[in-house]
mmCIF file of C-alpha atoms in Angstrom:
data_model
loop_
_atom_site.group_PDB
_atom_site.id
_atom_site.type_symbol
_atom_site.label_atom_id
_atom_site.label_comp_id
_atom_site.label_asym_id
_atom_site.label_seq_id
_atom_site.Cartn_x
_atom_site.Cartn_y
_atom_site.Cartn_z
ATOM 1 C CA UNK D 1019 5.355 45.957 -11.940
ATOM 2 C CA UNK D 1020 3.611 45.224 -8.394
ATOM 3 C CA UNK D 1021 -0.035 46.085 -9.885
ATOM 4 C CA UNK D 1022 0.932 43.808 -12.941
ATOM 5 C CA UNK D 1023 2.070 41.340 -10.752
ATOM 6 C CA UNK D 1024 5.312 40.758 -12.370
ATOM 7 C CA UNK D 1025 8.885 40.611 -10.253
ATOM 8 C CA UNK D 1026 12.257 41.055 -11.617
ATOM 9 C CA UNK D 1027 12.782 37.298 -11.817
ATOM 10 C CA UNK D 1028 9.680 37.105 -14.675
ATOM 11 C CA UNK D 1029 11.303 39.983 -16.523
ATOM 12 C CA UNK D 1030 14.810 38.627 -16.890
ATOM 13 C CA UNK D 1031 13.040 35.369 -17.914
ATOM 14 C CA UNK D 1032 11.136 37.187 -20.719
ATOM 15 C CA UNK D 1033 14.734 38.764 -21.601
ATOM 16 C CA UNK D 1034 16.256 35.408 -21.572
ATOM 17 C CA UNK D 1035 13.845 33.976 -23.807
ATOM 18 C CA UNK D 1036 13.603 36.697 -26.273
ATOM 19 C CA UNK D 1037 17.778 36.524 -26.642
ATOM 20 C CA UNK D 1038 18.232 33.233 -26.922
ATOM 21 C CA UNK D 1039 15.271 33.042 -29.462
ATOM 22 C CA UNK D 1040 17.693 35.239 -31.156
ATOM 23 C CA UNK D 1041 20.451 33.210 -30.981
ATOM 24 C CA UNK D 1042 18.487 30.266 -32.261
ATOM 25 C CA UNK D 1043 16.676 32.078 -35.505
ATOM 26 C CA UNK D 1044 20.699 33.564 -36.383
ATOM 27 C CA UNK D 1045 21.869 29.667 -36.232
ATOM 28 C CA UNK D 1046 19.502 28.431 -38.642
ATOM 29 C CA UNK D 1047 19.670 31.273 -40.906
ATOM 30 C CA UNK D 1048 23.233 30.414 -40.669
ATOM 31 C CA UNK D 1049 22.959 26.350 -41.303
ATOM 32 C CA UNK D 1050 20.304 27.688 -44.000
ATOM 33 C CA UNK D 1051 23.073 29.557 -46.148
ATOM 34 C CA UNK D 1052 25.923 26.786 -45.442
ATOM 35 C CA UNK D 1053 23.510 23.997 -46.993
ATOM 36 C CA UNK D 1054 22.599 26.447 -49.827
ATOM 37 C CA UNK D 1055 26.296 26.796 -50.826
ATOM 38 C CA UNK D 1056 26.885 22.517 -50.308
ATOM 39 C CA UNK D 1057 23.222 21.932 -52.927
ATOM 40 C CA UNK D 1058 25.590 24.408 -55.299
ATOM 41 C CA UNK D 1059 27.942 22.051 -55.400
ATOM 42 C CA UNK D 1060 30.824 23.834 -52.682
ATOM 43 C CA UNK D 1061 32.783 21.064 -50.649
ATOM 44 C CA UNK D 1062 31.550 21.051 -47.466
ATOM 45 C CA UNK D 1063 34.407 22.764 -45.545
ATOM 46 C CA UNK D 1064 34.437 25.376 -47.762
ATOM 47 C CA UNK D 1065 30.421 25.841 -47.838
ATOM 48 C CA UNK D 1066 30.701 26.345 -44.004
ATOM 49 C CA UNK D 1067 33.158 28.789 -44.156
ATOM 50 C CA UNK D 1068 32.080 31.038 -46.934
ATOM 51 C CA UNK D 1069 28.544 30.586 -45.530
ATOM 52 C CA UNK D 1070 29.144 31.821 -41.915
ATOM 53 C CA UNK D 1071 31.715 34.208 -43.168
ATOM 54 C CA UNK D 1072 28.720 35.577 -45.115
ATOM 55 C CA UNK D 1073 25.855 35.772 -42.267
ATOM 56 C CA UNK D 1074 28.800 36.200 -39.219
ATOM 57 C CA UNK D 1075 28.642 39.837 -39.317
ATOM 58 C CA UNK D 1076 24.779 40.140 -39.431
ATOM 59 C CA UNK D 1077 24.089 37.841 -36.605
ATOM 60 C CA UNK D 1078 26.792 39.768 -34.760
ATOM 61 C CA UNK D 1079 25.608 43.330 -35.447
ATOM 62 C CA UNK D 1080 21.525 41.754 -34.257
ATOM 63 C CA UNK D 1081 22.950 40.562 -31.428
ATOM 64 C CA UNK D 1082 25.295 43.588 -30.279
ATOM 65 C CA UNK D 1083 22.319 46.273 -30.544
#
């Protein structure tokens, strides 16, 4: 790390960056499938239910590996 001239600080900035760039591209993929279900014609209540119950256990398995 010293001949790269990185310190810890820059790495768990990189780290931070990377997750919550995660975190961001799960949400829309999220808001992507609840407005999918609403332009099918779902109340929209329901649409956000079904649609995060739908993408809930993806985003949580990307995000717990």
């Amino acid at each position: 790390m010293y001949l790269a001239n990185y310190s810890l600080d820059n790495i768990s900035l990189m780290a931070l960056t990377i997750s919550v760039g995660f975190i961001v591209d799960d949400a829309i993929v999220m808001l992507e499938n609840i407005v999918r279900h609403i332009e099918d014609g779902m109340p929209a209540r329901e649409a956000a239910f079904k649609g995060s119950g739908e993408i809930a256990s993806r985003s949580y398995r990307s995000a717990c590996r």
